[in-house]
Coordinates of C-alpha atoms and ligand atoms in Angstrom, one line a residue:
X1 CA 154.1 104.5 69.1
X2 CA 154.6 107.2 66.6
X3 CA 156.6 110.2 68.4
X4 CA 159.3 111.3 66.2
X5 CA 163.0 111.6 67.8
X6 CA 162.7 115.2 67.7
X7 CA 159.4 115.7 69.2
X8 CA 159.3 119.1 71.3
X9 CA 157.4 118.2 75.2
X10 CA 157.4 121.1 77.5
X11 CA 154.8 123.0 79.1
X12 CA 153.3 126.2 78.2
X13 CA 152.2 129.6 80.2
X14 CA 151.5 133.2 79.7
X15 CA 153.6 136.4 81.2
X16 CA 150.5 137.8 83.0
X17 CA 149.0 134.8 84.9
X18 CA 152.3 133.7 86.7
X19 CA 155.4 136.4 86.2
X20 CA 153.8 138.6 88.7
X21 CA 155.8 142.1 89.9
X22 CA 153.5 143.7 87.4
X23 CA 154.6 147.7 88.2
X24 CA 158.3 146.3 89.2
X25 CA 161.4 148.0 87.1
X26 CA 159.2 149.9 85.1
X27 CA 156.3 147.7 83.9
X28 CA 152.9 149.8 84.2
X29 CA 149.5 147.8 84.3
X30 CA 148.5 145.4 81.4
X31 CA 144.8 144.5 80.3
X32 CA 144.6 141.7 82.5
X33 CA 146.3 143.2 85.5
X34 CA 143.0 145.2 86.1
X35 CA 140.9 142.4 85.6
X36 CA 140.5 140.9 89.0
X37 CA 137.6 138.4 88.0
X38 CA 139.2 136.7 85.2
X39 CA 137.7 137.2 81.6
X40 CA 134.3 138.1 82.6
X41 CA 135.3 140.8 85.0
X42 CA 133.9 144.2 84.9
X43 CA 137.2 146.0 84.2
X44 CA 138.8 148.8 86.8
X45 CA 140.5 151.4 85.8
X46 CA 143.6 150.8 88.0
X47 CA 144.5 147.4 89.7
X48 CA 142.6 146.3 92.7
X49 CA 144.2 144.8 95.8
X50 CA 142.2 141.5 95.3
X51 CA 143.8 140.7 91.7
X52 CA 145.8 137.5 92.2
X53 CA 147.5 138.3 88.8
X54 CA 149.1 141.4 90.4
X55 CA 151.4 138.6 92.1
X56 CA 150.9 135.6 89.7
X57 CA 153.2 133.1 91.6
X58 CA 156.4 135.1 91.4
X59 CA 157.8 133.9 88.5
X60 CA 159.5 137.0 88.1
X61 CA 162.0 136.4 91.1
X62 CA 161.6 132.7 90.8
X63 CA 162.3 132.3 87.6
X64 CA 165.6 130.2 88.1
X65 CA 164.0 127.2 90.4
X66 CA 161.2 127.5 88.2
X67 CA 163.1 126.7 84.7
X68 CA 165.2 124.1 87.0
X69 CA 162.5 122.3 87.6
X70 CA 161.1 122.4 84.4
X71 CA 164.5 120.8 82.9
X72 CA 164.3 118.5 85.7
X73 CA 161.4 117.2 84.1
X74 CA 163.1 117.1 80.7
X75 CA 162.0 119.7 78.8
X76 CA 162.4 120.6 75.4
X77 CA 160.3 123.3 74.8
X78 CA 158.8 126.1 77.0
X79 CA 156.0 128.2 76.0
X80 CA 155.7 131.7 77.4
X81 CA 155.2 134.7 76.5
X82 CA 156.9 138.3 76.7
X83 CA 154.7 141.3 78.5
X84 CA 154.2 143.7 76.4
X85 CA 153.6 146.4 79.4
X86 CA 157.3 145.3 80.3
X87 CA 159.1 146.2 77.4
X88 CA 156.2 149.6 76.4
X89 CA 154.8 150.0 79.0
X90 CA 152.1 152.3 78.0
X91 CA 152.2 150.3 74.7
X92 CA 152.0 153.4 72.8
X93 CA 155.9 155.0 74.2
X94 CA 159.0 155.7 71.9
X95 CA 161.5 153.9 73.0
X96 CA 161.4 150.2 75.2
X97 CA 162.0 149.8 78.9
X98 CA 165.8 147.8 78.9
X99 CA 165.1 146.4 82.5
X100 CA 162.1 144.6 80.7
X101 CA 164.1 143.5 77.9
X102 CA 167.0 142.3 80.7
X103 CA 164.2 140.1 82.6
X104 CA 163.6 138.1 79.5
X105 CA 167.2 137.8 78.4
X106 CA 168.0 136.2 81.8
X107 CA 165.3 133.7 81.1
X108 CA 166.0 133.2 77.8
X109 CA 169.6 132.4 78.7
X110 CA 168.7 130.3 82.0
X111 CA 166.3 127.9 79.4
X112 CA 169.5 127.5 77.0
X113 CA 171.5 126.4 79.9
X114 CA 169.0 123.6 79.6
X115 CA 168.5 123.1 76.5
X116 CA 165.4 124.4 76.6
X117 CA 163.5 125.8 73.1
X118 CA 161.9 128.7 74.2
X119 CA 158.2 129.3 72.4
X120 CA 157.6 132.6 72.5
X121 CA 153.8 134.4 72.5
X122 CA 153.9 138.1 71.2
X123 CA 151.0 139.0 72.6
X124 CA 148.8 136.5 75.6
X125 CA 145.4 138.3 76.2
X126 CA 148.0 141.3 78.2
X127 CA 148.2 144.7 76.0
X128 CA 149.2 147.8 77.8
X129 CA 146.3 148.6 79.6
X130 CA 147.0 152.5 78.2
X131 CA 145.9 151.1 75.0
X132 CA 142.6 149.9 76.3
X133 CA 141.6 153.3 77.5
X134 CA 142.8 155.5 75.7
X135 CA 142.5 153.9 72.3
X136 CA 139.9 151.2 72.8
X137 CA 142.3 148.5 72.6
X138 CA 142.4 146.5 68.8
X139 CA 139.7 148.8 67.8
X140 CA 141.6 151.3 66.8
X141 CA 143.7 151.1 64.0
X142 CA 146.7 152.2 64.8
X143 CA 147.7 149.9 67.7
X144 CA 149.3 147.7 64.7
X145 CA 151.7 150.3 64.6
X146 CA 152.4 150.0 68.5
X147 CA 152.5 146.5 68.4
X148 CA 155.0 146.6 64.8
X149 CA 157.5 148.3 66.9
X150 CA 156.9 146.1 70.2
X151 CA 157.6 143.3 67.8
X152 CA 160.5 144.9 65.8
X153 CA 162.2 145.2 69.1
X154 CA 161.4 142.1 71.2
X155 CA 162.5 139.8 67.7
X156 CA 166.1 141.9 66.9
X157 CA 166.5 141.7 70.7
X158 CA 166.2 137.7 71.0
X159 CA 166.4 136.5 67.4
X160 CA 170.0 134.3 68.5
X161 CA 167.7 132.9 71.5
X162 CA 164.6 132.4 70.3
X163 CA 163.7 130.5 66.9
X164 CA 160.0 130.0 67.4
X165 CA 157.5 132.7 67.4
X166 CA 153.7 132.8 67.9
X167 CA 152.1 136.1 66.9
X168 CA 148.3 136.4 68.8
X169 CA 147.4 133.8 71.5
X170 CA 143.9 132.5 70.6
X171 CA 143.5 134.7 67.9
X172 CA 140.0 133.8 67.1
X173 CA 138.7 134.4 71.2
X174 CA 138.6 138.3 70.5
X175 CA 134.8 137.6 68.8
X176 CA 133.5 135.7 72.5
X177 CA 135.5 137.9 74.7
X178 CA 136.1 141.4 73.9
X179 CA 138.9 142.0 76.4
X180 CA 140.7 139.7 74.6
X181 CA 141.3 142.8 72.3
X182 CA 141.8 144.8 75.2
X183 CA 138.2 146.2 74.3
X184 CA 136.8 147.6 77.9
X185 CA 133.6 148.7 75.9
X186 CA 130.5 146.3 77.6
X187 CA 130.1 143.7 74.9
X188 CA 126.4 144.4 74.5
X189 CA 127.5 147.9 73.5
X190 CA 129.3 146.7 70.8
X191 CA 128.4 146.2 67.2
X192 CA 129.4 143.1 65.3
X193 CA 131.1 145.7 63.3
X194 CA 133.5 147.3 65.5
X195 CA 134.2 144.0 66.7
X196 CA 135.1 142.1 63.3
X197 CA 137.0 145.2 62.4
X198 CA 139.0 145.0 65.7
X199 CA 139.7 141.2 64.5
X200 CA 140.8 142.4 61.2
X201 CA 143.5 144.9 62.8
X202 CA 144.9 142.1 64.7
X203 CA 144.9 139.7 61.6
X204 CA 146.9 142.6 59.8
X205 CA 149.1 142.8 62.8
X206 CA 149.7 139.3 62.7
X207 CA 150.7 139.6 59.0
X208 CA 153.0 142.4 59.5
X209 CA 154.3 140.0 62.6
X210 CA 155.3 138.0 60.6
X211 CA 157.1 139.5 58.2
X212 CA 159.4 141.7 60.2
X213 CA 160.3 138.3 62.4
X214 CA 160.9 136.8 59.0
X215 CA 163.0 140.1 57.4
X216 CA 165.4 139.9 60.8
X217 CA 165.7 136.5 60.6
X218 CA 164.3 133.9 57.7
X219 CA 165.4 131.2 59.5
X220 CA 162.8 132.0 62.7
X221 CA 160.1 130.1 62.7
X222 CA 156.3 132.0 63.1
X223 CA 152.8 130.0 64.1
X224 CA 149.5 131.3 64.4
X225 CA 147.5 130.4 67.3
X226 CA 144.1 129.6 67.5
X227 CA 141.6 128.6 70.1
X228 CA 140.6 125.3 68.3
X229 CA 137.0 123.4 69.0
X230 CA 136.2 120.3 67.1
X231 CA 132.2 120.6 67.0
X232 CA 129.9 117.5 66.3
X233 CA 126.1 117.3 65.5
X234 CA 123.9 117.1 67.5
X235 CA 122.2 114.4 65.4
X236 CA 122.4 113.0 61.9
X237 CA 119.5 115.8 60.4
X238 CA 121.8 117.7 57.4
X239 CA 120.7 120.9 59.1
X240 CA 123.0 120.0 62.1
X241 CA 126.0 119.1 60.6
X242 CA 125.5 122.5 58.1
X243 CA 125.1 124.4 61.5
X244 CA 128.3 122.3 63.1
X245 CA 130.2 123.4 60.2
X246 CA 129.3 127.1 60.4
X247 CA 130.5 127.0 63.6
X248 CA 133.4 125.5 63.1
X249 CA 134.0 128.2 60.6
X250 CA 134.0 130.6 62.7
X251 CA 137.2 129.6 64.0
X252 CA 138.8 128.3 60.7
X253 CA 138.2 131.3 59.1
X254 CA 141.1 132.9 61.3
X255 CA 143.5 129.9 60.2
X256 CA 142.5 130.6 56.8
X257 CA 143.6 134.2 56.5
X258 CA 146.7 133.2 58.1
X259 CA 147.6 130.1 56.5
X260 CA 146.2 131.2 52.7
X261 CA 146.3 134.8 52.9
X262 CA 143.2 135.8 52.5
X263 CA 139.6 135.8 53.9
X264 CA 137.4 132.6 52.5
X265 CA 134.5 132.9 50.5
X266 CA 132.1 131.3 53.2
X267 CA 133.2 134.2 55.7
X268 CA 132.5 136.9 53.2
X269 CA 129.1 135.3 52.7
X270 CA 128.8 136.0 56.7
X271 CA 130.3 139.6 57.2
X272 CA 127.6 140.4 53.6
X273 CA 124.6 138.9 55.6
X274 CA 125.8 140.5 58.5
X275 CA 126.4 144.0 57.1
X276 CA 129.8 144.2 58.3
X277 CA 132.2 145.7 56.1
X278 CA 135.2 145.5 57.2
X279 CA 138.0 148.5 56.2
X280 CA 140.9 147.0 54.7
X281 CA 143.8 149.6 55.0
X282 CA 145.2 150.1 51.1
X283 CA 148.0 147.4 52.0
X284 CA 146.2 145.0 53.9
X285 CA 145.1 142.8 51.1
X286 CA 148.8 142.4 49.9
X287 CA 150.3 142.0 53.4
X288 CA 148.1 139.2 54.2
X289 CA 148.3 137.4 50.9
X290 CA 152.3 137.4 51.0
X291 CA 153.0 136.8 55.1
X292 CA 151.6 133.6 55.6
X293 CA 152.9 131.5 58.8
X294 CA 155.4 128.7 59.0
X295 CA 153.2 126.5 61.6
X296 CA 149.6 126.5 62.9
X297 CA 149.4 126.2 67.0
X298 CA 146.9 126.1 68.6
X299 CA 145.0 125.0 72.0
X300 CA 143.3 122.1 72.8
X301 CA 140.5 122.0 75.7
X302 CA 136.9 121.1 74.8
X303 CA 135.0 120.2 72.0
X304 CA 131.4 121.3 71.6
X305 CA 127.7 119.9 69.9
X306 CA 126.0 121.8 67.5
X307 CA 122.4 122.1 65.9
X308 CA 120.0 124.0 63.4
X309 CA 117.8 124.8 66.7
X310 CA 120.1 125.4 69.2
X311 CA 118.0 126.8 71.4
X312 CA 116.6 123.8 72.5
X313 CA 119.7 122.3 73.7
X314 CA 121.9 123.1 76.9
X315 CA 124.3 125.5 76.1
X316 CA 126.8 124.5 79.0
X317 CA 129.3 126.6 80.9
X318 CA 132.6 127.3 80.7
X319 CA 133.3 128.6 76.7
X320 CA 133.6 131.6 75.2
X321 CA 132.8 130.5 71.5
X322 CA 129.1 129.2 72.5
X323 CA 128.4 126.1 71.0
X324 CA 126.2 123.4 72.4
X325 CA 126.7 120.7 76.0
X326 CA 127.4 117.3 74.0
X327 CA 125.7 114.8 75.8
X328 CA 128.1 111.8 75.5
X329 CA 130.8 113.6 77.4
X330 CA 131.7 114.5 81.2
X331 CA 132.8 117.6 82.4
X332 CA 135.6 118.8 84.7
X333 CA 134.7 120.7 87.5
X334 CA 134.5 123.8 85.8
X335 CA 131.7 122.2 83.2
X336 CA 134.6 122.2 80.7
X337 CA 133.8 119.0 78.4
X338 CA 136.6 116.1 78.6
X339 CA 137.0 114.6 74.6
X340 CA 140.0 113.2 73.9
X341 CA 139.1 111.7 70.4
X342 CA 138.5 115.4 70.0
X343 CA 141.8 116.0 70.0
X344 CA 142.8 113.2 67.2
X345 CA 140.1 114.8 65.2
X346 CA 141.0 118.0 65.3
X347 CA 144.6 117.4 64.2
X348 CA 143.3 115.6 61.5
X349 CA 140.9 118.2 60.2
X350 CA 144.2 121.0 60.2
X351 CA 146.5 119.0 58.7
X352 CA 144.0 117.9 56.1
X353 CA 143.2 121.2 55.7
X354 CA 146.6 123.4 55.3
X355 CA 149.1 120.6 55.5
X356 CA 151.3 122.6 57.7
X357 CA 153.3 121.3 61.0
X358 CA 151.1 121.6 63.6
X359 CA 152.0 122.5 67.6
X360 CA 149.7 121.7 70.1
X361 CA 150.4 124.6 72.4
X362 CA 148.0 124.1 75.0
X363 CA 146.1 121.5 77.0
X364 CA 145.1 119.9 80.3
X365 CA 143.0 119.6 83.1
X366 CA 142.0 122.3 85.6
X367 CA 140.8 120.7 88.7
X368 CA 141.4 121.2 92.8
X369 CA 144.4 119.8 93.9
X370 CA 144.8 118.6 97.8
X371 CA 148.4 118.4 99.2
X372 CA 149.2 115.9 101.4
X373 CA 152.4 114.1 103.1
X374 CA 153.8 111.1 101.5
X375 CA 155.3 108.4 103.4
X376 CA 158.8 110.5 103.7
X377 CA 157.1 113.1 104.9
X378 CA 157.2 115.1 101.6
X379 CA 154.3 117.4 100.4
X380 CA 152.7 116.5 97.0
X381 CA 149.5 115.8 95.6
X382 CA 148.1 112.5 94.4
X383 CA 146.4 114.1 91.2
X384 CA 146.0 110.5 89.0
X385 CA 142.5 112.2 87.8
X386 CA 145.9 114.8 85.8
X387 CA 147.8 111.9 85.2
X388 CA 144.7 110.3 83.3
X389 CA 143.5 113.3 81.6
X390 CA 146.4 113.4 79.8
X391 CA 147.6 110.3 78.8
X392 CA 144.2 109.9 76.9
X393 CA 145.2 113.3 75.3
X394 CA 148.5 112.0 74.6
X395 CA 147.3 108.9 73.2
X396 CA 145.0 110.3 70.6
X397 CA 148.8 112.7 69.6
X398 CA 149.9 109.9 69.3
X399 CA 147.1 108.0 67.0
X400 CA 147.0 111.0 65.3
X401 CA 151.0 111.0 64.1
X402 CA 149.8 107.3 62.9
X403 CA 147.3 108.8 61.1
X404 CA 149.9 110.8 59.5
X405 CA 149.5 114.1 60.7
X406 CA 153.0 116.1 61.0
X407 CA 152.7 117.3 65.1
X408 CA 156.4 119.6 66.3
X409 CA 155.3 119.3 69.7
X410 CA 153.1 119.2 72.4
X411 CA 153.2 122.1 75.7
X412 CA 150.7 121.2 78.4
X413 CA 149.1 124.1 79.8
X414 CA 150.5 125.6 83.2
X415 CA 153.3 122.9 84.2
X416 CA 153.6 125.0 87.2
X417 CA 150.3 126.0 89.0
X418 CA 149.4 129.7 87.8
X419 CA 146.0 132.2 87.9
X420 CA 143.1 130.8 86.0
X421 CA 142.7 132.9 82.9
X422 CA 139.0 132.6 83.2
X423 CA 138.3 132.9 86.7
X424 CA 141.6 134.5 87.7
X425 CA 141.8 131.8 90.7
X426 CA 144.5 129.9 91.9
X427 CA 142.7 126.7 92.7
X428 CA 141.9 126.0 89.3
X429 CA 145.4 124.1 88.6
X430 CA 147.0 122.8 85.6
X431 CA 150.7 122.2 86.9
X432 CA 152.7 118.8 87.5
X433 CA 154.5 121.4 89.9
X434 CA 152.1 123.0 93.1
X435 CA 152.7 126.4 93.9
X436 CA 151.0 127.4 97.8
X437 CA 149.0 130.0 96.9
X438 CA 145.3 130.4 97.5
X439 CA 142.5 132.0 96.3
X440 CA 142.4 134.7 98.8
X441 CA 145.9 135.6 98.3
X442 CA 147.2 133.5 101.3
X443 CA 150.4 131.0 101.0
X444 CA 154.1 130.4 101.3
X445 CA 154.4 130.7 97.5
X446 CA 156.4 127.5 97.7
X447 CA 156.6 125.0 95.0
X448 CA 156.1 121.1 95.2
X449 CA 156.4 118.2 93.1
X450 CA 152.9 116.5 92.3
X451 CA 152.4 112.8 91.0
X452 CA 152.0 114.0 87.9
X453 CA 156.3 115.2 87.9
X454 CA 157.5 112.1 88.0
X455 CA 154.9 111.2 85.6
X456 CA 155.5 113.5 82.8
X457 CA 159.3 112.9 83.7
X458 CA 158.8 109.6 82.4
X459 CA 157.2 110.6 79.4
X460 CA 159.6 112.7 78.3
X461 CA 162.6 110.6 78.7
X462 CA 160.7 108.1 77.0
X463 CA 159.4 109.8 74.5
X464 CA 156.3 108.8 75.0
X465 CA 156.5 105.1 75.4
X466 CA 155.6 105.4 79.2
X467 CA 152.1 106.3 78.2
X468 CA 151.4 102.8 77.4
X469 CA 152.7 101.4 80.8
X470 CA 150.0 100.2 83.3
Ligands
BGP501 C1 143.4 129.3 77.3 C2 144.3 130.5 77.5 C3 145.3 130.4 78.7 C4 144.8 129.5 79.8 C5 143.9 128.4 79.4 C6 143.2 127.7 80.6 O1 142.3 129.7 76.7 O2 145.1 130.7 76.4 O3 145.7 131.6 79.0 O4 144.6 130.1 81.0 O5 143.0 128.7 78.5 O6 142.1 128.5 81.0 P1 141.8 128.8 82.5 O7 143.1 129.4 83.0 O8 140.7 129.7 82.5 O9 141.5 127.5 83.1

């Protein structure tokens, strides 16, 4: 067993997906909060009754049992992220909403009462949704400025509470879903151009992130965030693994510029045989080279097969950075392959690579739960399919700190159930904590401890020794 003393477990979740009250004390609509389907949805120009997000799980008023729960459990860490639409609302205004800025302080101070770190995302997949229609989200230039002063303000505001900051959440994503970028433009209307340039704002905005969080404060602590996905070939032809390795690329390349400073040589080959030129502002080049991050996050889920001829593979469901089904693995319910050795591998290939401290901000298992009675006549759910899931995650951390690899911490995604970011349901549940909600809206809202609690209970305390119990 290789967890250091000071390893950092907690769980991880995102302001638009479970704080809910999303037009309450002055918050106006975000991205997501007109996106009733999940990240495929055709988007609306105002919220419709059936978005589940609209409501999340109440997080907003709950916050209190919530966070006592999660200390319950031990925490050490939480992972959430601040909503942008609650502090500028309509992204683009003068000066910030101070009931937004109170909600978080509350929180903020109700996780130190704990002892709880909190991990803080700048910006989850929720922009103003002002800033999608009128300025075609990260397309447009000048939301760097919006978001410099969103970040300016959030950072002096909570730099005594909060020490570790993440700038974009799956920063890389924006290329496989637009909306991401709060881009409502339908993606087969948009050029690889406009949409590589959008990527490039945000990778400036990260930049610039990073160095006002580190001019208020040089003692905070600032990660990128990146949607990682271990590729293998499909078979031992060269042309496979060359292909595996492009794709794989594709992702890197977004570590690279925030971990080096600058754009790789293998991605300029791509935008040049592309045509995409991308318009670096007359700074750009300088900001990125000298506002590098502390730590590199990212999220673990799936990991994906790759081939010269993809075409006459099965591409699979359930990602947004295409890749290939790999044939050795099984799938959860929502076709999302389950690789835990994935996991190992890919904390290899980043620490290899950058040899910074690395923070696994995100992984687990969606899947149905059913909740039942115990014995006592208590409601929980018997989900031992989550309890396996991640132990075999947790055991490959855990080979992988053998191996070497420098690991902060590890935040499971959605400790407490919350709305699919995908499919924007409710039954597709992450959390060792069951919220009563439903699908179509129905439910008591009411939270109850799942198997899994107690489970990742023990973990903590033991700092992961538990995990090799039988
Ligand atoms: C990540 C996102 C999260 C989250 C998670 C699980 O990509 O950063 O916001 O929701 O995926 O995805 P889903 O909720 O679709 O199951």
């Amino acid at each position: 067993m290789a967890f250091p003393k000071d390893f950092l477990w907690g769980g991880a979740t995102a302001a638009n997906q479970y704080e809910g009250a999303y037009n309450v004390d002055g918050k106006l609509p975000s991205v997501r909060d007109v996106m009733s389907e999940g990240l495929m949805s055709p988007p609306t120009s105002e919220p419709t009754e059936n978005n589940l997000q609209l409501e999340g799980i109440n997080f907003y008023e709950n916050y209190k049992e919530d966070i006592k729960l999660f200390a319950e459990m031990g925490f050490k860490v939480y992972r959430t992220s601040i909503a942008w639409s609650r502090i500028f609302p309509n992204g683009d205004d003068e000066t910030p909403n101070e009931a937004g800025l109170e909600f978080y302080d509350k929180v903020f101070d109700e996780l130190a009462k704990y002892d709880i770190e909190p991990l803080v995302t700048l910006s989850h997949y929720e922009p103003p949704l002002n800033l999608a229609v009128n300025y075609n989200g990260w397309m447009d230039r000048e939301l760097i400025s919006f978001f410099n002063r969103f970040v300016e303000t959030v950072v002096s505001r909570y730099q005594d509470k909060v020490k570790y900051w993440l700038t974009f959440n799956e920063v890389n994503s924006i290329i496989g879903a637009p909306t991401n970028g709060a881009i409502f433009k339908p993606k087969d209307e948009l050029t690889k151009q406009e949409l590589w340039q959008a990527a490039h704002h945000q990778l400036v905005a990260s930049a610039s992130a990073t160095k006002i969080i580190h001019k208020i404060n040089p003692e905070l602590q600032v990660g990128c965030m990146v949607l990682s996905m271990p590729a293998y070939p499909m078979t031992p032809d060269p042309r496979d693994m060359l292909a595996t390795r492009q794709f794989e690329n594709q992702n890197y390349a977004f570590v690279d510029v925030h971990v080096r400073g600058e754009y790789p040589g293998y991605f300029k080959r791509y935008l040049k045989e592309n045509n995409i030129e991308i318009k670096f502002g007359d700074k750009d080049a300088e900001l990125l080279k000298e506002n590098t991050v502390d730590f590199i996050s990212f999220s673990y889920y799936v990991s994906k097969a790759m081939a010269h001829n993809p075409e006459e593979y099965d591409a699979g469901t359930g990602n947004i950075l295409g890749g290939l089904n790999n044939p050795t693995l099984e799938s959860s319910e929502w076709g999302w392959q389950i690789d835990p050795i994935g996991l190992r591998i890919v904390l290899n290939d980043f620490w290899d690579r950058y040899q910074l401290p690395l923070f696994i901000v995100e992984n687990g298992l969606g899947a149905k739960d059913e909740l039942i009675k115990d014995e006592n006549g208590n409601y929980t759910v018997e989900d031992d399919y989550r309890i396996e899931y991640l132990t075999k995650h947790l055991h490959q951390v855990d080979e992988a700190l053998k191996d070497g690899v420098e690991i902060m911490g590890y935040t499971s995604w959605g400790p407490i159930d919350l709305v699919s970011m995908s499919t924007a349901q409710m039954s597709k549940r992450y959390g060792y904590i069951y919220v009563d909600r439903n699908d179509d809206g129905s439910g008591s809202m009411k939270r109850y401890k799942k198997k899994s609690f107690n489970w990742y209970k023990e973990v903590i305390e033991t700092n992961g020794q538990s995990l090799y119990n039988n």
